[in-house]
Amino acid sequence: MNLDVKTETLGNETKMFVSGEIDAYTAPQLKEALMPLVEKQEPAVTVDLRGVDYIDSTGLGIFVGALKSTDQNNGTLRLVSLNERVKRLFSITGLDEVIDIEERRESAGK
């Protein structure tokens, strides 16, 4: 499965839209796109995982590395629009305790 990564900068905040599966094969692509953003001074990065249905341990490791970098650079990293399956993975591993995560909000009527 392919991974699609797009970024959009609005003022001081960078928003990254990720879709596909994040595994050992696609994680380097995510790392290549995400790490330069979080290595800046005082980065404010939001990663929208709306299109991600699967993340393995390699992918989780990318987010841990990104969190460390944002902390070292006095920035913020926020993950948004996670589906239940991906959110549960962050919960099982305890990463939801250290990473700012906002769950997907289902629209009314669904």
PDB file of N, CA and C in Angstrom:
ATOM      1  N   MET A   1       0.854  -1.188   0.000  1.00  0.00           N
ATOM      2  CA  MET A   1       0.000   0.000   0.000  1.00  0.00           C
ATOM      3  C   MET A   1       0.885   1.232   0.000  1.00  0.00           C
ATOM      4  N   ASN A   2       0.461   2.205  -0.704  1.00  0.00           N
ATOM      5  CA  ASN A   2       1.210   3.451  -0.781  1.00  0.00           C
ATOM      6  C   ASN A   2       0.841   4.383   0.360  1.00  0.00           C
ATOM      7  N   LEU A   3       1.701   5.340   0.565  1.00  0.00           N
ATOM      8  CA  LEU A   3       1.462   6.366   1.563  1.00  0.00           C
ATOM      9  C   LEU A   3       1.459   7.699   0.843  1.00  0.00           C
ATOM     10  N   ASP A   4       0.481   8.517   1.154  1.00  0.00           N
ATOM     11  CA  ASP A   4       0.397   9.837   0.554  1.00  0.00           C
ATOM     12  C   ASP A   4       0.560  10.871   1.668  1.00  0.00           C
ATOM     13  N   VAL A   5       1.485  11.778   1.493  1.00  0.00           N
ATOM     14  CA  VAL A   5       1.754  12.796   2.509  1.00  0.00           C
ATOM     15  C   VAL A   5       1.730  14.161   1.845  1.00  0.00           C
ATOM     16  N   LYS A   6       0.904  15.040   2.380  1.00  0.00           N
ATOM     17  CA  LYS A   6       0.837  16.412   1.879  1.00  0.00           C
ATOM     18  C   LYS A   6       0.971  17.354   3.063  1.00  0.00           C
ATOM     19  N   THR A   7       1.615  18.477   2.851  1.00  0.00           N
ATOM     20  CA  THR A   7       1.739  19.462   3.924  1.00  0.00           C
ATOM     21  C   THR A   7       1.189  20.796   3.471  1.00  0.00           C
ATOM     22  N   GLU A   8       0.727  21.541   4.476  1.00  0.00           N
ATOM     23  CA  GLU A   8       0.145  22.855   4.226  1.00  0.00           C
ATOM     24  C   GLU A   8       0.569  23.734   5.388  1.00  0.00           C
ATOM     25  N   THR A   9       1.135  24.890   5.103  1.00  0.00           N
ATOM     26  CA  THR A   9       1.564  25.792   6.161  1.00  0.00           C
ATOM     27  C   THR A   9       0.625  26.991   6.209  1.00  0.00           C
ATOM     28  N   LEU A  10       0.100  27.229   7.406  1.00  0.00           N
ATOM     29  CA  LEU A  10      -0.791  28.356   7.638  1.00  0.00           C
ATOM     30  C   LEU A  10      -0.209  29.157   8.788  1.00  0.00           C
ATOM     31  N   GLY A  11       0.404  30.274   8.487  1.00  0.00           N
ATOM     32  CA  GLY A  11       1.038  31.079   9.530  1.00  0.00           C
ATOM     33  C   GLY A  11       2.175  30.306  10.156  1.00  0.00           C
ATOM     34  N   ASN A  12       2.123  30.135  11.485  1.00  0.00           N
ATOM     35  CA  ASN A  12       3.179  29.431  12.205  1.00  0.00           C
ATOM     36  C   ASN A  12       2.931  27.929  12.296  1.00  0.00           C
ATOM     37  N   GLU A  13       1.759  27.490  11.859  1.00  0.00           N
ATOM     38  CA  GLU A  13       1.407  26.085  12.002  1.00  0.00           C
ATOM     39  C   GLU A  13       1.511  25.344  10.672  1.00  0.00           C
ATOM     40  N   THR A  14       2.058  24.147  10.737  1.00  0.00           N
ATOM     41  CA  THR A  14       2.111  23.281   9.570  1.00  0.00           C
ATOM     42  C   THR A  14       1.176  22.110   9.800  1.00  0.00           C
ATOM     43  N   LYS A  15       0.337  21.859   8.822  1.00  0.00           N
ATOM     44  CA  LYS A  15      -0.585  20.741   8.912  1.00  0.00           C
ATOM     45  C   LYS A  15      -0.169  19.711   7.872  1.00  0.00           C
ATOM     46  N   MET A  16      -0.072  18.472   8.323  1.00  0.00           N
ATOM     47  CA  MET A  16       0.323  17.384   7.442  1.00  0.00           C
ATOM     48  C   MET A  16      -0.857  16.428   7.299  1.00  0.00           C
ATOM     49  N   PHE A  17      -1.182  16.079   6.076  1.00  0.00           N
ATOM     50  CA  PHE A  17      -2.273  15.151   5.796  1.00  0.00           C
ATOM     51  C   PHE A  17      -1.648  13.845   5.321  1.00  0.00           C
ATOM     52  N   VAL A  18      -1.950  12.776   6.039  1.00  0.00           N
ATOM     53  CA  VAL A  18      -1.358  11.482   5.723  1.00  0.00           C
ATOM     54  C   VAL A  18      -2.479  10.500   5.404  1.00  0.00           C
ATOM     55  N   SER A  19      -2.295   9.733   4.338  1.00  0.00           N
ATOM     56  CA  SER A  19      -3.263   8.681   4.027  1.00  0.00           C
ATOM     57  C   SER A  19      -2.529   7.447   3.499  1.00  0.00           C
ATOM     58  N   GLY A  20      -3.101   6.295   3.808  1.00  0.00           N
ATOM     59  CA  GLY A  20      -2.495   5.020   3.424  1.00  0.00           C
ATOM     60  C   GLY A  20      -2.121   4.233   4.666  1.00  0.00           C
ATOM     61  N   GLU A  21      -1.192   3.312   4.517  1.00  0.00           N
ATOM     62  CA  GLU A  21      -0.723   2.506   5.638  1.00  0.00           C
ATOM     63  C   GLU A  21       0.686   2.940   6.015  1.00  0.00           C
ATOM     64  N   ILE A  22       0.923   3.033   7.315  1.00  0.00           N
ATOM     65  CA  ILE A  22       2.260   3.399   7.795  1.00  0.00           C
ATOM     66  C   ILE A  22       2.894   2.135   8.354  1.00  0.00           C
ATOM     67  N   ASP A  23       3.819   1.576   7.587  1.00  0.00           N
ATOM     68  CA  ASP A  23       4.500   0.354   8.003  1.00  0.00           C
ATOM     69  C   ASP A  23       5.988   0.475   7.693  1.00  0.00           C
ATOM     70  N   ALA A  24       6.694  -0.617   7.816  1.00  0.00           N
ATOM     71  CA  ALA A  24       8.148  -0.589   7.613  1.00  0.00           C
ATOM     72  C   ALA A  24       8.532  -0.101   6.221  1.00  0.00           C
ATOM     73  N   TYR A  25       7.662  -0.311   5.253  1.00  0.00           N
ATOM     74  CA  TYR A  25       7.969   0.089   3.879  1.00  0.00           C
ATOM     75  C   TYR A  25       7.675   1.562   3.623  1.00  0.00           C
ATOM     76  N   THR A  26       6.631   2.090   4.254  1.00  0.00           N
ATOM     77  CA  THR A  26       6.235   3.472   3.980  1.00  0.00           C
ATOM     78  C   THR A  26       6.719   4.458   5.044  1.00  0.00           C
ATOM     79  N   ALA A  27       7.140   3.956   6.204  1.00  0.00           N
ATOM     80  CA  ALA A  27       7.570   4.840   7.297  1.00  0.00           C
ATOM     81  C   ALA A  27       8.718   5.776   6.897  1.00  0.00           C
ATOM     82  N   PRO A  28       9.692   5.317   6.108  1.00  0.00           N
ATOM     83  CA  PRO A  28      10.748   6.263   5.717  1.00  0.00           C
ATOM     84  C   PRO A  28      10.219   7.493   4.978  1.00  0.00           C
ATOM     85  N   GLN A  29       9.160   7.303   4.197  1.00  0.00           N
ATOM     86  CA  GLN A  29       8.557   8.436   3.487  1.00  0.00           C
ATOM     87  C   GLN A  29       7.936   9.420   4.480  1.00  0.00           C
ATOM     88  N   LEU A  30       7.254   8.881   5.498  1.00  0.00           N
ATOM     89  CA  LEU A  30       6.670   9.743   6.522  1.00  0.00           C
ATOM     90  C   LEU A  30       7.769  10.469   7.295  1.00  0.00           C
ATOM     91  N   LYS A  31       8.806   9.725   7.659  1.00  0.00           N
ATOM     92  CA  LYS A  31       9.906  10.317   8.418  1.00  0.00           C
ATOM     93  C   LYS A  31      10.569  11.446   7.631  1.00  0.00           C
ATOM     94  N   GLU A  32      10.779  11.219   6.359  1.00  0.00           N
ATOM     95  CA  GLU A  32      11.417  12.214   5.495  1.00  0.00           C
ATOM     96  C   GLU A  32      10.587  13.501   5.408  1.00  0.00           C
ATOM     97  N   ALA A  33       9.271  13.353   5.457  1.00  0.00           N
ATOM     98  CA  ALA A  33       8.406  14.533   5.378  1.00  0.00           C
ATOM     99  C   ALA A  33       8.212  15.206   6.743  1.00  0.00           C
ATOM    100  N   LEU A  34       8.122  14.403   7.810  1.00  0.00           N
ATOM    101  CA  LEU A  34       7.779  14.942   9.130  1.00  0.00           C
ATOM    102  C   LEU A  34       8.965  15.521   9.893  1.00  0.00           C
ATOM    103  N   MET A  35      10.085  14.844   9.870  1.00  0.00           N
ATOM    104  CA  MET A  35      11.194  15.265  10.720  1.00  0.00           C
ATOM    105  C   MET A  35      11.710  16.684  10.430  1.00  0.00           C
ATOM    106  N   PRO A  36      11.832  17.096   9.165  1.00  0.00           N
ATOM    107  CA  PRO A  36      12.276  18.480   8.942  1.00  0.00           C
ATOM    108  C   PRO A  36      11.315  19.511   9.549  1.00  0.00           C
ATOM    109  N   LEU A  37      10.037  19.171   9.617  1.00  0.00           N
ATOM    110  CA  LEU A  37       9.057  20.103  10.171  1.00  0.00           C
ATOM    111  C   LEU A  37       9.217  20.254  11.678  1.00  0.00           C
ATOM    112  N   VAL A  38       9.516  19.149  12.377  1.00  0.00           N
ATOM    113  CA  VAL A  38       9.600  19.197  13.839  1.00  0.00           C
ATOM    114  C   VAL A  38      10.991  19.572  14.334  1.00  0.00           C
ATOM    115  N   GLU A  39      11.946  19.654  13.427  1.00  0.00           N
ATOM    116  CA  GLU A  39      13.305  20.033  13.826  1.00  0.00           C
ATOM    117  C   GLU A  39      13.533  21.538  13.756  1.00  0.00           C
ATOM    118  N   LYS A  40      12.494  22.280  13.356  1.00  0.00           N
ATOM    119  CA  LYS A  40      12.591  23.743  13.330  1.00  0.00           C
ATOM    120  C   LYS A  40      12.448  24.280  14.749  1.00  0.00           C
ATOM    121  N   GLN A  41      12.809  25.526  14.948  1.00  0.00           N
ATOM    122  CA  GLN A  41      12.601  26.166  16.247  1.00  0.00           C
ATOM    123  C   GLN A  41      11.113  26.400  16.463  1.00  0.00           C
ATOM    124  N   GLU A  42      10.624  26.024  17.621  1.00  0.00           N
ATOM    125  CA  GLU A  42       9.238  26.189  18.032  1.00  0.00           C
ATOM    126  C   GLU A  42       8.247  25.731  16.956  1.00  0.00           C
ATOM    127  N   PRO A  43       8.368  24.493  16.514  1.00  0.00           N
ATOM    128  CA  PRO A  43       7.439  24.016  15.489  1.00  0.00           C
ATOM    129  C   PRO A  43       6.037  23.798  16.058  1.00  0.00           C
ATOM    130  N   ALA A  44       5.040  24.042  15.249  1.00  0.00           N
ATOM    131  CA  ALA A  44       3.650  23.726  15.593  1.00  0.00           C
ATOM    132  C   ALA A  44       3.129  22.865  14.458  1.00  0.00           C
ATOM    133  N   VAL A  45       3.121  21.565  14.704  1.00  0.00           N
ATOM    134  CA  VAL A  45       2.793  20.617  13.640  1.00  0.00           C
ATOM    135  C   VAL A  45       1.555  19.811  14.032  1.00  0.00           C
ATOM    136  N   THR A  46       0.594  19.784  13.123  1.00  0.00           N
ATOM    137  CA  THR A  46      -0.598  18.960  13.289  1.00  0.00           C
ATOM    138  C   THR A  46      -0.594  17.920  12.183  1.00  0.00           C
ATOM    139  N   VAL A  47      -0.732  16.663  12.591  1.00  0.00           N
ATOM    140  CA  VAL A  47      -0.754  15.571  11.612  1.00  0.00           C
ATOM    141  C   VAL A  47      -2.164  14.998  11.564  1.00  0.00           C
ATOM    142  N   ASP A  48      -2.788  15.119  10.406  1.00  0.00           N
ATOM    143  CA  ASP A  48      -4.144  14.615  10.200  1.00  0.00           C
ATOM    144  C   ASP A  48      -4.038  13.181   9.673  1.00  0.00           C
ATOM    145  N   LEU A  49      -4.490  12.240  10.498  1.00  0.00           N
ATOM    146  CA  LEU A  49      -4.388  10.817  10.142  1.00  0.00           C
ATOM    147  C   LEU A  49      -5.717  10.247   9.663  1.00  0.00           C
ATOM    148  N   ARG A  50      -6.580  11.105   9.169  1.00  0.00           N
ATOM    149  CA  ARG A  50      -7.908  10.691   8.705  1.00  0.00           C
ATOM    150  C   ARG A  50      -7.850   9.550   7.687  1.00  0.00           C
ATOM    151  N   GLY A  51      -6.883   9.548   6.835  1.00  0.00           N
ATOM    152  CA  GLY A  51      -6.799   8.537   5.781  1.00  0.00           C
ATOM    153  C   GLY A  51      -5.934   7.349   6.123  1.00  0.00           C
ATOM    154  N   VAL A  52      -5.539   7.223   7.402  1.00  0.00           N
ATOM    155  CA  VAL A  52      -4.658   6.125   7.809  1.00  0.00           C
ATOM    156  C   VAL A  52      -5.465   5.057   8.544  1.00  0.00           C
ATOM    157  N   ASP A  53      -5.408   3.833   8.044  1.00  0.00           N
ATOM    158  CA  ASP A  53      -6.125   2.725   8.680  1.00  0.00           C
ATOM    159  C   ASP A  53      -5.210   1.778   9.425  1.00  0.00           C
ATOM    160  N   TYR A  54      -3.901   1.895   9.187  1.00  0.00           N
ATOM    161  CA  TYR A  54      -2.977   0.949   9.808  1.00  0.00           C
ATOM    162  C   TYR A  54      -1.646   1.634  10.103  1.00  0.00           C
ATOM    163  N   ILE A  55      -1.130   1.411  11.298  1.00  0.00           N
ATOM    164  CA  ILE A  55       0.204   1.880  11.678  1.00  0.00           C
ATOM    165  C   ILE A  55       0.886   0.736  12.412  1.00  0.00           C
ATOM    166  N   ASP A  56       2.110   0.406  12.030  1.00  0.00           N
ATOM    167  CA  ASP A  56       2.844  -0.615  12.783  1.00  0.00           C
ATOM    168  C   ASP A  56       3.852   0.061  13.723  1.00  0.00           C
ATOM    169  N   SER A  57       4.673  -0.739  14.369  1.00  0.00           N
ATOM    170  CA  SER A  57       5.599  -0.197  15.364  1.00  0.00           C
ATOM    171  C   SER A  57       6.611   0.774  14.751  1.00  0.00           C
ATOM    172  N   THR A  58       6.952   0.564  13.498  1.00  0.00           N
ATOM    173  CA  THR A  58       7.867   1.492  12.832  1.00  0.00           C
ATOM    174  C   THR A  58       7.230   2.874  12.728  1.00  0.00           C
ATOM    175  N   GLY A  59       5.962   2.887  12.386  1.00  0.00           N
ATOM    176  CA  GLY A  59       5.237   4.159  12.285  1.00  0.00           C
ATOM    177  C   GLY A  59       5.112   4.845  13.634  1.00  0.00           C
ATOM    178  N   LEU A  60       4.820   4.044  14.672  1.00  0.00           N
ATOM    179  CA  LEU A  60       4.732   4.631  16.014  1.00  0.00           C
ATOM    180  C   LEU A  60       6.075   5.242  16.404  1.00  0.00           C
ATOM    181  N   GLY A  61       7.150   4.563  16.034  1.00  0.00           N
ATOM    182  CA  GLY A  61       8.482   5.069  16.341  1.00  0.00           C
ATOM    183  C   GLY A  61       8.755   6.419  15.676  1.00  0.00           C
ATOM    184  N   ILE A  62       8.216   6.614  14.483  1.00  0.00           N
ATOM    185  CA  ILE A  62       8.375   7.905  13.794  1.00  0.00           C
ATOM    186  C   ILE A  62       7.716   9.008  14.626  1.00  0.00           C
ATOM    187  N   PHE A  63       6.531   8.741  15.147  1.00  0.00           N
ATOM    188  CA  PHE A  63       5.830   9.757  15.935  1.00  0.00           C
ATOM    189  C   PHE A  63       6.531  10.010  17.272  1.00  0.00           C
ATOM    190  N   VAL A  64       7.115   8.970  17.872  1.00  0.00           N
ATOM    191  CA  VAL A  64       7.882   9.163  19.114  1.00  0.00           C
ATOM    192  C   VAL A  64       9.100  10.054  18.837  1.00  0.00           C
ATOM    193  N   GLY A  65       9.787   9.781  17.740  1.00  0.00           N
ATOM    194  CA  GLY A  65      10.940  10.606  17.361  1.00  0.00           C
ATOM    195  C   GLY A  65      10.534  12.045  17.086  1.00  0.00           C
ATOM    196  N   ALA A  66       9.389  12.215  16.430  1.00  0.00           N
ATOM    197  CA  ALA A  66       8.903  13.565  16.131  1.00  0.00           C
ATOM    198  C   ALA A  66       8.538  14.296  17.418  1.00  0.00           C
ATOM    199  N   LEU A  67       7.940  13.566  18.363  1.00  0.00           N
ATOM    200  CA  LEU A  67       7.591  14.185  19.644  1.00  0.00           C
ATOM    201  C   LEU A  67       8.841  14.644  20.392  1.00  0.00           C
ATOM    202  N   LYS A  68       9.860  13.799  20.410  1.00  0.00           N
ATOM    203  CA  LYS A  68      11.120  14.173  21.074  1.00  0.00           C
ATOM    204  C   LYS A  68      11.702  15.433  20.455  1.00  0.00           C
ATOM    205  N   SER A  69      11.669  15.491  19.135  1.00  0.00           N
ATOM    206  CA  SER A  69      12.227  16.648  18.443  1.00  0.00           C
ATOM    207  C   SER A  69      11.427  17.918  18.745  1.00  0.00           C
ATOM    208  N   THR A  70      10.108  17.817  18.738  1.00  0.00           N
ATOM    209  CA  THR A  70       9.312  19.015  19.040  1.00  0.00           C
ATOM    210  C   THR A  70       9.559  19.471  20.472  1.00  0.00           C
ATOM    211  N   ASP A  71       9.704  18.525  21.396  1.00  0.00           N
ATOM    212  CA  ASP A  71       9.995  18.892  22.790  1.00  0.00           C
ATOM    213  C   ASP A  71      11.345  19.598  22.892  1.00  0.00           C
ATOM    214  N   GLN A  72      12.338  19.084  22.182  1.00  0.00           N
ATOM    215  CA  GLN A  72      13.673  19.698  22.219  1.00  0.00           C
ATOM    216  C   GLN A  72      13.689  21.084  21.592  1.00  0.00           C
ATOM    217  N   ASN A  73      12.762  21.318  20.676  1.00  0.00           N
ATOM    218  CA  ASN A  73      12.716  22.602  19.977  1.00  0.00           C
ATOM    219  C   ASN A  73      11.577  23.496  20.459  1.00  0.00           C
ATOM    220  N   ASN A  74      11.053  23.174  21.658  1.00  0.00           N
ATOM    221  CA  ASN A  74       9.990  23.972  22.276  1.00  0.00           C
ATOM    222  C   ASN A  74       8.771  24.128  21.367  1.00  0.00           C
ATOM    223  N   GLY A  75       8.405  23.042  20.715  1.00  0.00           N
ATOM    224  CA  GLY A  75       7.265  23.091  19.820  1.00  0.00           C
ATOM    225  C   GLY A  75       6.139  22.194  20.272  1.00  0.00           C
ATOM    226  N   THR A  76       5.172  22.012  19.371  1.00  0.00           N
ATOM    227  CA  THR A  76       4.036  21.152  19.662  1.00  0.00           C
ATOM    228  C   THR A  76       3.804  20.200  18.495  1.00  0.00           C
ATOM    229  N   LEU A  77       3.351  19.000  18.848  1.00  0.00           N
ATOM    230  CA  LEU A  77       2.962  18.004  17.861  1.00  0.00           C
ATOM    231  C   LEU A  77       1.591  17.503  18.269  1.00  0.00           C
ATOM    232  N   ARG A  78       0.670  17.553  17.325  1.00  0.00           N
ATOM    233  CA  ARG A  78      -0.689  17.121  17.614  1.00  0.00           C
ATOM    234  C   ARG A  78      -1.151  16.188  16.503  1.00  0.00           C
ATOM    235  N   LEU A  79      -1.772  15.084  16.890  1.00  0.00           N
ATOM    236  CA  LEU A  79      -2.336  14.138  15.932  1.00  0.00           C
ATOM    237  C   LEU A  79      -3.849  14.284  15.972  1.00  0.00           C
ATOM    238  N   VAL A  80      -4.463  14.412  14.798  1.00  0.00           N
ATOM    239  CA  VAL A  80      -5.906  14.618  14.749  1.00  0.00           C
ATOM    240  C   VAL A  80      -6.560  13.629  13.793  1.00  0.00           C
ATOM    241  N   SER A  81      -7.877  13.471  13.984  1.00  0.00           N
ATOM    242  CA  SER A  81      -8.734  12.678  13.086  1.00  0.00           C
ATOM    243  C   SER A  81      -8.325  11.222  12.982  1.00  0.00           C
ATOM    244  N   LEU A  82      -7.940  10.629  14.099  1.00  0.00           N
ATOM    245  CA  LEU A  82      -7.601   9.214  14.117  1.00  0.00           C
ATOM    246  C   LEU A  82      -8.882   8.394  14.133  1.00  0.00           C
ATOM    247  N   ASN A  83      -8.910   7.303  13.382  1.00  0.00           N
ATOM    248  CA  ASN A  83     -10.067   6.426  13.493  1.00  0.00           C
ATOM    249  C   ASN A  83      -9.905   5.569  14.760  1.00  0.00           C
ATOM    250  N   GLU A  84     -10.926   4.836  15.120  1.00  0.00           N
ATOM    251  CA  GLU A  84     -10.915   4.059  16.366  1.00  0.00           C
ATOM    252  C   GLU A  84      -9.771   3.060  16.417  1.00  0.00           C
ATOM    253  N   ARG A  85      -9.514   2.404  15.307  1.00  0.00           N
ATOM    254  CA  ARG A  85      -8.461   1.379  15.267  1.00  0.00           C
ATOM    255  C   ARG A  85      -7.089   1.982  15.538  1.00  0.00           C
ATOM    256  N   VAL A  86      -6.795   3.091  14.900  1.00  0.00           N
ATOM    257  CA  VAL A  86      -5.495   3.736  15.079  1.00  0.00           C
ATOM    258  C   VAL A  86      -5.409   4.362  16.475  1.00  0.00           C
ATOM    259  N   LYS A  87      -6.506   4.946  16.923  1.00  0.00           N
ATOM    260  CA  LYS A  87      -6.527   5.543  18.268  1.00  0.00           C
ATOM    261  C   LYS A  87      -6.257   4.474  19.324  1.00  0.00           C
ATOM    262  N   ARG A  88      -6.857   3.293  19.139  1.00  0.00           N
ATOM    263  CA  ARG A  88      -6.660   2.207  20.089  1.00  0.00           C
ATOM    264  C   ARG A  88      -5.201   1.779  20.150  1.00  0.00           C
ATOM    265  N   LEU A  89      -4.524   1.789  19.035  1.00  0.00           N
ATOM    266  CA  LEU A  89      -3.107   1.440  18.993  1.00  0.00           C
ATOM    267  C   LEU A  89      -2.289   2.418  19.850  1.00  0.00           C
ATOM    268  N   PHE A  90      -2.584   3.692  19.728  1.00  0.00           N
ATOM    269  CA  PHE A  90      -1.878   4.681  20.544  1.00  0.00           C
ATOM    270  C   PHE A  90      -2.237   4.500  22.022  1.00  0.00           C
ATOM    271  N   SER A  91      -3.463   4.103  22.291  1.00  0.00           N
ATOM    272  CA  SER A  91      -3.900   3.887  23.669  1.00  0.00           C
ATOM    273  C   SER A  91      -3.232   2.660  24.279  1.00  0.00           C
ATOM    274  N   ILE A  92      -3.188   1.552  23.549  1.00  0.00           N
ATOM    275  CA  ILE A  92      -2.587   0.310  24.037  1.00  0.00           C
ATOM    276  C   ILE A  92      -1.118   0.508  24.374  1.00  0.00           C
ATOM    277  N   THR A  93      -0.446   1.306  23.551  1.00  0.00           N
ATOM    278  CA  THR A  93       0.988   1.528  23.756  1.00  0.00           C
ATOM    279  C   THR A  93       1.279   2.640  24.764  1.00  0.00           C
ATOM    280  N   GLY A  94       0.231   3.325  25.222  1.00  0.00           N
ATOM    281  CA  GLY A  94       0.416   4.408  26.188  1.00  0.00           C
ATOM    282  C   GLY A  94       0.879   5.712  25.556  1.00  0.00           C
ATOM    283  N   LEU A  95       0.994   5.730  24.251  1.00  0.00           N
ATOM    284  CA  LEU A  95       1.455   6.957  23.588  1.00  0.00           C
ATOM    285  C   LEU A  95       0.408   8.066  23.652  1.00  0.00           C
ATOM    286  N   ASP A  96      -0.854   7.692  23.859  1.00  0.00           N
ATOM    287  CA  ASP A  96      -1.872   8.739  23.988  1.00  0.00           C
ATOM    288  C   ASP A  96      -1.684   9.553  25.263  1.00  0.00           C
ATOM    289  N   GLU A  97      -0.847   9.053  26.172  1.00  0.00           N
ATOM    290  CA  GLU A  97      -0.554   9.779  27.411  1.00  0.00           C
ATOM    291  C   GLU A  97       0.499  10.872  27.193  1.00  0.00           C
ATOM    292  N   VAL A  98       1.294  10.730  26.143  1.00  0.00           N
ATOM    293  CA  VAL A  98       2.388  11.684  25.930  1.00  0.00           C
ATOM    294  C   VAL A  98       2.233  12.518  24.655  1.00  0.00           C
ATOM    295  N   ILE A  99       1.444  12.034  23.721  1.00  0.00           N
ATOM    296  CA  ILE A  99       1.217  12.774  22.478  1.00  0.00           C
ATOM    297  C   ILE A  99      -0.182  13.370  22.522  1.00  0.00           C
ATOM    298  N   ASP A 100      -0.291  14.627  22.100  1.00  0.00           N
ATOM    299  CA  ASP A 100      -1.582  15.308  22.046  1.00  0.00           C
ATOM    300  C   ASP A 100      -2.385  14.716  20.893  1.00  0.00           C
ATOM    301  N   ILE A 101      -3.464  14.005  21.235  1.00  0.00           N
ATOM    302  CA  ILE A 101      -4.269  13.319  20.222  1.00  0.00           C
ATOM    303  C   ILE A 101      -5.709  13.787  20.304  1.00  0.00           C
ATOM    304  N   GLU A 102      -6.239  14.138  19.140  1.00  0.00           N
ATOM    305  CA  GLU A 102      -7.648  14.513  19.046  1.00  0.00           C
ATOM    306  C   GLU A 102      -8.329  13.488  18.164  1.00  0.00           C
ATOM    307  N   GLU A 103      -9.364  12.841  18.679  1.00  0.00           N
ATOM    308  CA  GLU A 103     -10.047  11.794  17.933  1.00  0.00           C
ATOM    309  C   GLU A 103     -10.881  12.363  16.809  1.00  0.00           C
ATOM    310  N   ARG A 104     -11.201  11.501  15.858  1.00  0.00           N
ATOM    311  CA  ARG A 104     -12.082  11.876  14.757  1.00  0.00           C
ATOM    312  C   ARG A 104     -13.466  12.134  15.317  1.00  0.00           C
ATOM    313  N   ARG A 105     -14.025  13.184  14.859  1.00  0.00           N
ATOM    314  CA  ARG A 105     -15.393  13.483  15.264  1.00  0.00           C
ATOM    315  C   ARG A 105     -16.312  13.101  14.128  1.00  0.00           C
ATOM    316  N   GLU A 106     -17.209  12.173  14.423  1.00  0.00           N
ATOM    317  CA  GLU A 106     -18.173  11.753  13.407  1.00  0.00           C
ATOM    318  C   GLU A 106     -19.224  12.835  13.271  1.00  0.00           C
ATOM    319  N   SER A 107     -19.622  13.084  12.050  1.00  0.00           N
ATOM    320  CA  SER A 107     -20.643  14.104  11.849  1.00  0.00           C
ATOM    321  C   SER A 107     -21.998  13.570  12.291  1.00  0.00           C
ATOM    322  N   ALA A 108     -22.859  14.464  12.694  1.00  0.00           N
ATOM    323  CA  ALA A 108     -24.176  14.082  13.188  1.00  0.00           C
ATOM    324  C   ALA A 108     -24.948  13.362  12.099  1.00  0.00           C
ATOM    325  N   GLY A 109     -25.727  12.395  12.507  1.00  0.00           N
ATOM    326  CA  GLY A 109     -26.548  11.677  11.563  1.00  0.00           C
ATOM    327  C   GLY A 109     -25.893  10.437  10.983  1.00  0.00           C
ATOM    328  N   LYS A 110     -24.647  10.181  11.323  1.00  0.00           N
ATOM    329  CA  LYS A 110     -23.975   8.981  10.810  1.00  0.00           C
ATOM    330  C   LYS A 110     -24.003   7.891  11.841  1.00  0.00           C
TER     331      LYS A 110
END
